[in-house]
PDB file of C-alpha atoms in Angstrom:
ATOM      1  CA  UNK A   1      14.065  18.279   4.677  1.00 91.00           C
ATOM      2  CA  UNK A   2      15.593  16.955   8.159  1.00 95.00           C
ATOM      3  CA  UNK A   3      18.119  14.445   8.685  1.00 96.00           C
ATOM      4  CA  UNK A   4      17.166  11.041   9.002  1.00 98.00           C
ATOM      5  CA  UNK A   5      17.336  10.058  12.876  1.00 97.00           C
ATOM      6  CA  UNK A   6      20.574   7.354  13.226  1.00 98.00           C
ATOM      7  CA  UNK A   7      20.606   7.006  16.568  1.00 97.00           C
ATOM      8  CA  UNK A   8      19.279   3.374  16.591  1.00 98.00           C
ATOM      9  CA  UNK A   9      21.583   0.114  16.299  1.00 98.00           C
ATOM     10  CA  UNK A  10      19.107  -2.455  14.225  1.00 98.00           C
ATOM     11  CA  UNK A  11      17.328  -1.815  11.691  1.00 98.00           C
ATOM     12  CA  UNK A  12      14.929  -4.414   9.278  1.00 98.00           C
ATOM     13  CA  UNK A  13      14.383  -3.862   5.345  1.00 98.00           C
ATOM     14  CA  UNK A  14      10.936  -5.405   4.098  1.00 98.00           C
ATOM     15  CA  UNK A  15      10.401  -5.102   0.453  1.00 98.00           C
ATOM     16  CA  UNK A  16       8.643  -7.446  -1.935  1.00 98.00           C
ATOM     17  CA  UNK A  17      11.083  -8.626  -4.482  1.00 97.00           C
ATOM     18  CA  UNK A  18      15.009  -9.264  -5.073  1.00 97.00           C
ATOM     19  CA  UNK A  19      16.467  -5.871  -6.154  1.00 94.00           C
ATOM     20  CA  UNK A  20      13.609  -3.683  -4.342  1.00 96.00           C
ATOM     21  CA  UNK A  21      16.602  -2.477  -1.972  1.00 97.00           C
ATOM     22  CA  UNK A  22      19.016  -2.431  -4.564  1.00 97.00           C
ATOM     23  CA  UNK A  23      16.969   0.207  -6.420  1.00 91.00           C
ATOM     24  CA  UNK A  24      17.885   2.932  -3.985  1.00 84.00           C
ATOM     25  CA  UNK A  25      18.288   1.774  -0.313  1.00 95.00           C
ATOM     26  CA  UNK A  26      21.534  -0.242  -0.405  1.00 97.00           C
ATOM     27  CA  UNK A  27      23.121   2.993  -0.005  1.00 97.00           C
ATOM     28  CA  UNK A  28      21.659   3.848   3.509  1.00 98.00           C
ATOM     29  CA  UNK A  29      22.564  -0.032   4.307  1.00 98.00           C
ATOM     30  CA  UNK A  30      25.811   0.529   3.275  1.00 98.00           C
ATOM     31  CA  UNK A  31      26.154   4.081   5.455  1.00 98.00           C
ATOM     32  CA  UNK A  32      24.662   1.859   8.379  1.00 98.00           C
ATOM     33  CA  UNK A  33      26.558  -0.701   8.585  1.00 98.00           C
ATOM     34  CA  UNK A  34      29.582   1.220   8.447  1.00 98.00           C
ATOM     35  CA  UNK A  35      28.321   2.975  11.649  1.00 98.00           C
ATOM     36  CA  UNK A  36      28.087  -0.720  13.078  1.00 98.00           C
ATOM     37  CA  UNK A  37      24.206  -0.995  12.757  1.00 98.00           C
ATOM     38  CA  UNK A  38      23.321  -4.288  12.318  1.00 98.00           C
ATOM     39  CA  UNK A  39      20.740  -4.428   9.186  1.00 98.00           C
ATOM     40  CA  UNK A  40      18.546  -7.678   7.987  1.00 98.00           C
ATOM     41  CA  UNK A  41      16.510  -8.236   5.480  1.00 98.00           C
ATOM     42  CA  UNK A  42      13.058  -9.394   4.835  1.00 98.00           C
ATOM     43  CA  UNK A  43      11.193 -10.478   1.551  1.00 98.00           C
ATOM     44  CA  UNK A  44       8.206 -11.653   1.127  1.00 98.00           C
ATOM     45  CA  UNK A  45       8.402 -13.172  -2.408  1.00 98.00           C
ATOM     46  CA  UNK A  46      11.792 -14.776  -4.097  1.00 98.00           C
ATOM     47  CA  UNK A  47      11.186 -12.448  -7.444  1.00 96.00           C
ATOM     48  CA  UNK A  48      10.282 -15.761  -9.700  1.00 97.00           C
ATOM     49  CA  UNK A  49       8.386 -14.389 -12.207  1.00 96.00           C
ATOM     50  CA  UNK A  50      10.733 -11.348 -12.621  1.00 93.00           C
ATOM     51  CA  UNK A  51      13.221 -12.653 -15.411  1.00 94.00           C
ATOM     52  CA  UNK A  52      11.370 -13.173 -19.335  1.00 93.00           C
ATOM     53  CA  UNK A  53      11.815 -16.312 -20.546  1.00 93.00           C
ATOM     54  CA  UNK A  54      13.240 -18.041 -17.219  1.00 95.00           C
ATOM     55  CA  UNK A  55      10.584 -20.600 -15.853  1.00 96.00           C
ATOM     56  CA  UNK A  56       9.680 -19.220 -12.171  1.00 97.00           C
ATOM     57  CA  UNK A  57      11.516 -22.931 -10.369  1.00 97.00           C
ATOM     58  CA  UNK A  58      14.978 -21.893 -12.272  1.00 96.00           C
ATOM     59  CA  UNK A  59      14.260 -17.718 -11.859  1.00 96.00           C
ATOM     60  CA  UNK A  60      13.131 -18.429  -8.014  1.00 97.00           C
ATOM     61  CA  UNK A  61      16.568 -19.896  -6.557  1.00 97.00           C
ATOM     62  CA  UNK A  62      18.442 -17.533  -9.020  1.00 97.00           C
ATOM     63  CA  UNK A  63      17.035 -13.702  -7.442  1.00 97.00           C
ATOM     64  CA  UNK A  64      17.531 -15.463  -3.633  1.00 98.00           C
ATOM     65  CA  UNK A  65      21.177 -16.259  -4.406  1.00 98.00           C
ATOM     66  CA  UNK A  66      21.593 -12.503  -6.476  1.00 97.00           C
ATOM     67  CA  UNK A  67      19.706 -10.710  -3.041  1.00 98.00           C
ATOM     68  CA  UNK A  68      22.137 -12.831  -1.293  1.00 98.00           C
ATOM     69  CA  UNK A  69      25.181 -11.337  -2.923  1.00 98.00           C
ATOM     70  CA  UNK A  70      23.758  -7.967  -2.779  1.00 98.00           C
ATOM     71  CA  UNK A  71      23.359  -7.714   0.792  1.00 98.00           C
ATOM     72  CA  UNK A  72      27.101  -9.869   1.139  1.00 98.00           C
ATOM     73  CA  UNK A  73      28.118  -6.739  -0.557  1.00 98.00           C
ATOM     74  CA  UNK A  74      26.601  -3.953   2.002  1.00 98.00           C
ATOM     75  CA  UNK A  75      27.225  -6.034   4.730  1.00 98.00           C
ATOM     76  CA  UNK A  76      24.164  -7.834   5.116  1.00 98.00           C
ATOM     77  CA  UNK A  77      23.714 -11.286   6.182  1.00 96.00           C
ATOM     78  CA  UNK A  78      20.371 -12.092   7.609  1.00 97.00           C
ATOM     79  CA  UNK A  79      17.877 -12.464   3.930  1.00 98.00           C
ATOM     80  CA  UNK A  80      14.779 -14.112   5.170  1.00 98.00           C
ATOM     81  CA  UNK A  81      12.212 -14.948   2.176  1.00 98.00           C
ATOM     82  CA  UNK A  82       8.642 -15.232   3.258  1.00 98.00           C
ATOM     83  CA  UNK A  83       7.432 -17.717  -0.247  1.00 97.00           C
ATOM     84  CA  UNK A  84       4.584 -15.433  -1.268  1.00 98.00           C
ATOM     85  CA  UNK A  85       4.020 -15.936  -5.072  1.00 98.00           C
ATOM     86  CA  UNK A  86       5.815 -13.329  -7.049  1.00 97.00           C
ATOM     87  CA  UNK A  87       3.159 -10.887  -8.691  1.00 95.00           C
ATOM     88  CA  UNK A  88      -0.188 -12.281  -6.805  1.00 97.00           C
ATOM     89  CA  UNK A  89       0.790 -10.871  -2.794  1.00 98.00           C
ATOM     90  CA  UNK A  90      -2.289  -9.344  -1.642  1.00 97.00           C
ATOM     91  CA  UNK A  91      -2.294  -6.441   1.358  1.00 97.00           C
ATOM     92  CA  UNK A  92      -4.111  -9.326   3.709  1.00 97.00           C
ATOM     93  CA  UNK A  93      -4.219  -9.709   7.509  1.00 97.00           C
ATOM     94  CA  UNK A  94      -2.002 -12.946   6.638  1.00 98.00           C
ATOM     95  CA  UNK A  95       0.771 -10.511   5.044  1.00 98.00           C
ATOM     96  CA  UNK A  96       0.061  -8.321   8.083  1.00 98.00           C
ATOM     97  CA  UNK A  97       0.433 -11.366  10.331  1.00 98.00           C
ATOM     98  CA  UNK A  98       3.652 -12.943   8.937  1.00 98.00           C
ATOM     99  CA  UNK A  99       5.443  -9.542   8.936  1.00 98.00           C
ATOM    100  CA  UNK A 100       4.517  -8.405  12.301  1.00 98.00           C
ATOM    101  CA  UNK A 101       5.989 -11.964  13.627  1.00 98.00           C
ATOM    102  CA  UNK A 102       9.081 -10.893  11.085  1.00 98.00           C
ATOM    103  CA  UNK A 103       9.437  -7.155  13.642  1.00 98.00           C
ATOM    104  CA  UNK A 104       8.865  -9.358  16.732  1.00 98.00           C
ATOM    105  CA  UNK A 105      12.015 -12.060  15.790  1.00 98.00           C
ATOM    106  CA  UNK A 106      14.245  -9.110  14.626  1.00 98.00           C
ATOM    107  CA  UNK A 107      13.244  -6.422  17.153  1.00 98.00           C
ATOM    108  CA  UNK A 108      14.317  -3.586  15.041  1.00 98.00           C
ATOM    109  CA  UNK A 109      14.100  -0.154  15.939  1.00 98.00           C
ATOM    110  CA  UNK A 110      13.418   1.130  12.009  1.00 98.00           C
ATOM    111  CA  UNK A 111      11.055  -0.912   9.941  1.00 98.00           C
ATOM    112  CA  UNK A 112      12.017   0.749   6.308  1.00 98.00           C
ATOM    113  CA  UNK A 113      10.076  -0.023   3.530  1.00 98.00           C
ATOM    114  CA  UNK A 114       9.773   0.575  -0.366  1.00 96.00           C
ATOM    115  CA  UNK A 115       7.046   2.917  -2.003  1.00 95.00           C
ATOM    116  CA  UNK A 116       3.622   2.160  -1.638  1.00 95.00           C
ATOM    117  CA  UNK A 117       1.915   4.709  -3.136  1.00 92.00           C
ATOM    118  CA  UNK A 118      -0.132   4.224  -6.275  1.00 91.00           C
ATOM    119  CA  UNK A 119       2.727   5.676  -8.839  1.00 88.00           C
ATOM    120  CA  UNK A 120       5.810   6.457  -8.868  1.00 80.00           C
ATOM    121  CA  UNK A 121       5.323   9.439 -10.964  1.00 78.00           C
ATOM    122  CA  UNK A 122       2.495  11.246 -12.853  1.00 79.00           C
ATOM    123  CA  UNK A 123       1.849   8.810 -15.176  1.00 88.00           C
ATOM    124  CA  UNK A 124       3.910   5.428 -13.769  1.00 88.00           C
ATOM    125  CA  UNK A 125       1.779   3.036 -11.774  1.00 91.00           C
ATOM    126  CA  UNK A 126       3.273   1.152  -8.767  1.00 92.00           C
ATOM    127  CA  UNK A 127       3.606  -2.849  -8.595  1.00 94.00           C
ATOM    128  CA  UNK A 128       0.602  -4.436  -7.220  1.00 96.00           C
ATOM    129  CA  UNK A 129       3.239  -6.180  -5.523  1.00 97.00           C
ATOM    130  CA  UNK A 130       4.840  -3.154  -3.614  1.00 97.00           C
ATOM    131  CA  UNK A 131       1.664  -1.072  -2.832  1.00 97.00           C
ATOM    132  CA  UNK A 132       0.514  -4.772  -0.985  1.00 98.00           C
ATOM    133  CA  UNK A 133       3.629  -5.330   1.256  1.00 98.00           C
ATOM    134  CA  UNK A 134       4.238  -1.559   2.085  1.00 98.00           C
ATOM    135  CA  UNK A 135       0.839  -1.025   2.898  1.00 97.00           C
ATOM    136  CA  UNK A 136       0.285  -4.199   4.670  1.00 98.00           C
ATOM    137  CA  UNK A 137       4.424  -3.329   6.714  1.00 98.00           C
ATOM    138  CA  UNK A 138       3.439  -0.106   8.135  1.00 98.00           C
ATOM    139  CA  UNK A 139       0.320  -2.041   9.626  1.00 98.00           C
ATOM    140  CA  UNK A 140       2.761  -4.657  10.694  1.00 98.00           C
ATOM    141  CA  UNK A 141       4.680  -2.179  12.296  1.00 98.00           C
ATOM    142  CA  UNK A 142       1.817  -1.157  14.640  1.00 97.00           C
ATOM    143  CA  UNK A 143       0.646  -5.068  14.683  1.00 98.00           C
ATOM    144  CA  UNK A 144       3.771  -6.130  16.195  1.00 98.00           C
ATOM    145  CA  UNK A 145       3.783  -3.543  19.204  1.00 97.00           C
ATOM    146  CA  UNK A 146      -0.110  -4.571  20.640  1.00 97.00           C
ATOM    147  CA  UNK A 147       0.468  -7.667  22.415  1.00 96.00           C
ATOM    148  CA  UNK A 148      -3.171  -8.474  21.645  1.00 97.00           C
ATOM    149  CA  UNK A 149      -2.851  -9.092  18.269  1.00 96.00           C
ATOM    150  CA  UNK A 150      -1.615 -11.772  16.356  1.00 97.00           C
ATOM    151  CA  UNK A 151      -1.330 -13.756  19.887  1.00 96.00           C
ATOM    152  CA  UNK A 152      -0.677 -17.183  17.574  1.00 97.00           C
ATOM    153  CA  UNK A 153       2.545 -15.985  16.808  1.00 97.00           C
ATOM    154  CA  UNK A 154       3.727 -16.875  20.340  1.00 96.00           C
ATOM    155  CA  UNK A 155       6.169 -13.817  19.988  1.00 97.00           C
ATOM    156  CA  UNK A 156       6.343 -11.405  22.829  1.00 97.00           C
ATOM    157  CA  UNK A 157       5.221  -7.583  21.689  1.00 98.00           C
ATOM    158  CA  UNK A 158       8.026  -5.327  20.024  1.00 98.00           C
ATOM    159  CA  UNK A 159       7.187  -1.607  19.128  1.00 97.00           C
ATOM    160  CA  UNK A 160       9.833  -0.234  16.215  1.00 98.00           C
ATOM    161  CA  UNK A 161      10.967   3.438  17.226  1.00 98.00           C
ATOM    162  CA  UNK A 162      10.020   4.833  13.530  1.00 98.00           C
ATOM    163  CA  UNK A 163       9.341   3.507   9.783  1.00 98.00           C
ATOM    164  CA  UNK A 164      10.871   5.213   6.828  1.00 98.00           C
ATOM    165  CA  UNK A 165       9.646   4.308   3.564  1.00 98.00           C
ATOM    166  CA  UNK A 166      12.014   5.242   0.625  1.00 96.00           C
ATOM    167  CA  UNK A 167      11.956   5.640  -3.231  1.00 90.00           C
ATOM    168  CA  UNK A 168       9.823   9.033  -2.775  1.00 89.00           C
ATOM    169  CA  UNK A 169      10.646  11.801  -4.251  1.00 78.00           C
ATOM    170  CA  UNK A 170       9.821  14.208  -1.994  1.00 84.00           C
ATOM    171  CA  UNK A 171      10.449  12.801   1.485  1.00 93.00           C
ATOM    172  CA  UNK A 172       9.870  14.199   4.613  1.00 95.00           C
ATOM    173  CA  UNK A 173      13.660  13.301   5.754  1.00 97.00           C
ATOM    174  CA  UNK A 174      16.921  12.905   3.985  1.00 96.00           C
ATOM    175  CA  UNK A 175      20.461  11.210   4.308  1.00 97.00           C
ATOM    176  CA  UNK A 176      23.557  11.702   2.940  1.00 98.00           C
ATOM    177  CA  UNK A 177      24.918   8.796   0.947  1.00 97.00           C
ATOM    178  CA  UNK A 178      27.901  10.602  -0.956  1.00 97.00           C
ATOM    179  CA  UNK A 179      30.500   8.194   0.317  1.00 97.00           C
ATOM    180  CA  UNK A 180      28.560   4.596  -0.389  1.00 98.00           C
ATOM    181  CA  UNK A 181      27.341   5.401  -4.083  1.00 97.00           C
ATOM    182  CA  UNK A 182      30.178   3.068  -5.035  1.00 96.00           C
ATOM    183  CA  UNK A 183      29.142  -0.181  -2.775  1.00 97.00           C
ATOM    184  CA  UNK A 184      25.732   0.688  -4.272  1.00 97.00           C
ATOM    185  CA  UNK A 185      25.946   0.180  -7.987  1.00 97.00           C
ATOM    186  CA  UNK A 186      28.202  -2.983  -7.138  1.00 97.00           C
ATOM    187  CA  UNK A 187      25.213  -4.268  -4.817  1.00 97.00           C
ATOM    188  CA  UNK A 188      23.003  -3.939  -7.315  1.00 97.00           C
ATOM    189  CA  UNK A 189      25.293  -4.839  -9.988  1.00 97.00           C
ATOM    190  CA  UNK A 190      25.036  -8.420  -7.737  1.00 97.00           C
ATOM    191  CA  UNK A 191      21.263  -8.610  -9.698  1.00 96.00           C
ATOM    192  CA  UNK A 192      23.153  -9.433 -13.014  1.00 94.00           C
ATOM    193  CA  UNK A 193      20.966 -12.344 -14.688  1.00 93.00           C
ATOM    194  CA  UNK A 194      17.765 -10.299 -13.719  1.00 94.00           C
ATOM    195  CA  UNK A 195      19.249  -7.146 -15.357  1.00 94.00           C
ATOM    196  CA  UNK A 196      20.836  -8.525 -17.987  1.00 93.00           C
ATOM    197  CA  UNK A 197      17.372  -9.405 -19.320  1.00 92.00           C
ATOM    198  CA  UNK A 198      16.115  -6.184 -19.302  1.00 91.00           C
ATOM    199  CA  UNK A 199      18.181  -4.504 -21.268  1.00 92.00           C
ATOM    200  CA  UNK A 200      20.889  -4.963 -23.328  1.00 92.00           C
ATOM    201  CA  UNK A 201      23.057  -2.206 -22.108  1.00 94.00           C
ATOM    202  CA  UNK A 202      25.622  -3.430 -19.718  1.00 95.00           C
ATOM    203  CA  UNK A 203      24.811  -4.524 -15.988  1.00 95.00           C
ATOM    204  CA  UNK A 204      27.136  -2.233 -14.108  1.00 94.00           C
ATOM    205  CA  UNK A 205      26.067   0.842 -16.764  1.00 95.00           C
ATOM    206  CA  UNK A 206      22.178  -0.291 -15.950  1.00 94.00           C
ATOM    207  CA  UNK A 207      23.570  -0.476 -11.850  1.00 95.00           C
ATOM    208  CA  UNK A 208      24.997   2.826 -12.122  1.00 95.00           C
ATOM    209  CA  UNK A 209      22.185   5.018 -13.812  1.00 95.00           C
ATOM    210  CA  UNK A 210      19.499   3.856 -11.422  1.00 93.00           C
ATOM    211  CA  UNK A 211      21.455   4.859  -8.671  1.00 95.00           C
ATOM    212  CA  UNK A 212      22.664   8.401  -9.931  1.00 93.00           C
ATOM    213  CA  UNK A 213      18.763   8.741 -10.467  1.00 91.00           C
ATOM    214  CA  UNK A 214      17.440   8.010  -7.083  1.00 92.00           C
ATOM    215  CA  UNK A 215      20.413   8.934  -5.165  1.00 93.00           C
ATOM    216  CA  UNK A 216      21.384  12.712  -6.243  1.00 91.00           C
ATOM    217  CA  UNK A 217      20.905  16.242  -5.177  1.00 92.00           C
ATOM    218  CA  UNK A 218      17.790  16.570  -2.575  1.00 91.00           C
ATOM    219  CA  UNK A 219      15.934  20.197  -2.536  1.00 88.00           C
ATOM    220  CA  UNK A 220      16.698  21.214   1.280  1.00 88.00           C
ATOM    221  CA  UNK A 221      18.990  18.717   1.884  1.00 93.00           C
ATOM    222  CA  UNK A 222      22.570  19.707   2.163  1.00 93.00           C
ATOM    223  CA  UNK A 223      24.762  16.576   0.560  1.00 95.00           C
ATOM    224  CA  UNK A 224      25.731  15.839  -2.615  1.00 96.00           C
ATOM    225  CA  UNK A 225      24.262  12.602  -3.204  1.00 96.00           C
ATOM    226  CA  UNK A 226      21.114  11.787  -0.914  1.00 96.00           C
ATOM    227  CA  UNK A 227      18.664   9.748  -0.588  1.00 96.00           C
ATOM    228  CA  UNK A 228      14.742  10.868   0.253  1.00 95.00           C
ATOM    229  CA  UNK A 229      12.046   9.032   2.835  1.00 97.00           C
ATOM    230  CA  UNK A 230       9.000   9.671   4.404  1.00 97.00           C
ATOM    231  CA  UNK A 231       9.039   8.818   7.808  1.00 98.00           C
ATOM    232  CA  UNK A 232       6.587   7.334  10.507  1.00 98.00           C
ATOM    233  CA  UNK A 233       6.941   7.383  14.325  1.00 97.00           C
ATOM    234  CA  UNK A 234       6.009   4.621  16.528  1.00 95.00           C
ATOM    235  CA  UNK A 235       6.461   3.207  19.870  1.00 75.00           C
TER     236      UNK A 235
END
C-alpha cells in the first residue's frame, strides 16, 4: 500500500449525507488542515430522512447544523448542500452536472469521495444513496476538466490532479492518521441527535468505535492508525 500523495493545497469532500465524512474521513481532514490545506465540503442531500421518528422539515435543518459543527471541529468551513431528497438521489447526468459545476467553483486538486461499490462487505449492501453520488463524482471529476461539457454552467474547465475514494477496505493507498483519531471521534461526536437515535449506547462511545474500526492497522501500511483509499488520477 503507498502513501497517499499530499502534495496538493485544496482539496473538496463530496459525499451524500451528514456524517458520510464523519464515518472515517474526518481524520485525513483533520491531518490536512493541520498541514494548512484548505478542505470544503460538498453534499448533495441534507440527511432528512436519516433520524426515526423526526419529520424530514425538523431532521433536515438539524444534520446541516450537526455537519456544520463537524467540519467547525476539523477545521472546515465551506459545507455547501446541493437539496437532493435524502434516500431518492439517482446517478443522473443532472447529479453529474451539479457536481462538476461544484469542482469548477472550488478548483480542488483531490476530489475524495465515499464508497460506491455495491457492499461494504460480503453480505452488507451499500446506500442507494452513496453508490449514486460516488459513481455519478468520479464522472464529475472528468466532467469538470472537458470544457465541452456542461457549457451551461458558465464555469471555466478545471481538471482535479487525482480522486481518492475512502471507506474501502483494501485501498490502493494509505495515510497515517495516528495523531487526529482524537479530533475524529469529537467530529463525529458533533452528529449527536442523529446518533443518539440509533442506539442507545452513548454518542461519544458510538463516535469512538466507528472510528477505531475504520481507522486501525492497514496490511502494508506502516502507521498505527490509518486510513485506506483507492485512488484515481486525472488531469
Amino acid at each position: 500500500m503507498e502513501q497517499l500523495p499530499e502534495d496538493w493545497q485544496r482539496g473538496l469532500v463530496i459525499v451524500a449525507h451528514p456524517d458520510d465524512i464523519e464515518y472515517g474521513a474526518a481524520a485525513a481532514v483533520a491531518r490536512w488542515t493541520r498541514q494548512g490545506k484548505d478542505i470544503r465540503y460538498v453534499l448533495v442531500s441534507s440527511g432528512e430522512a436519516g433520524i426515526a421518528g423526526l419529520p424530514p422539515a425538523e431532521a433536515g435543518p438539524l444534520r446541516e447544523d450537526e455537519e456544520r459543527a463537524g467540519a467547525k471541529i476539523v477545521g472546515v468551513s465551506q459545507v455547501e448542500f446541493l437539496g437532493y431528497p435524502d434516500g431518492q438521489i439517482q446517478e443522473s447526468l443532472a447529479l453529474r452536472r451539479d457536481l462538476a459545476g461544484a469542482i469548477r467553483r472550488h478548483q480542488p486538486e483531490l476530489v475524495v469521495l465515499f464508497n460506491f461499490g455495491d457492499v461494504w462487505a460480503r453480505g452488507y449492501a451499500n446506500s442507494a444513496d452513496h453508490r449514486a453520488v460516488g459513481r455519478a463524482g468520479l464522472d464529475a471529476v472528468s466532467d469538470a476538466g472537458n470544457e465541452w461539457i456542461h457549457t451551461e454552467l458558465n464555469l471555466p474547465p478545471h481538471s482535479p490532479r487525482w480522486a481518492a475514494v475512502y471507506g474501502v477496505a483494501d485501498g490502493s493507498h494509505g495515510l497515517d492518521v495516528t495523531d487526529t483519531i482524537e479530533i475524529a471521534v469529537e467530529s463525529l461526536s458533533a452528529h449527536h441527535r442523529y446518533l443518539a437515535a440509533l442506539s442507545d449506547q452513548p454518542v461519544a462511545d458510538q463516535a469512538r468505535a466507528v472510528i477505531d474500526m475504520t481507522a486501525g492497522p492497514k496490511a502494508g501500511f506502516p502507521a498505527p492508525r490509518a486510513l485506506s483509499f483507492e485512488l484515481y488520477h486525472f488531469g
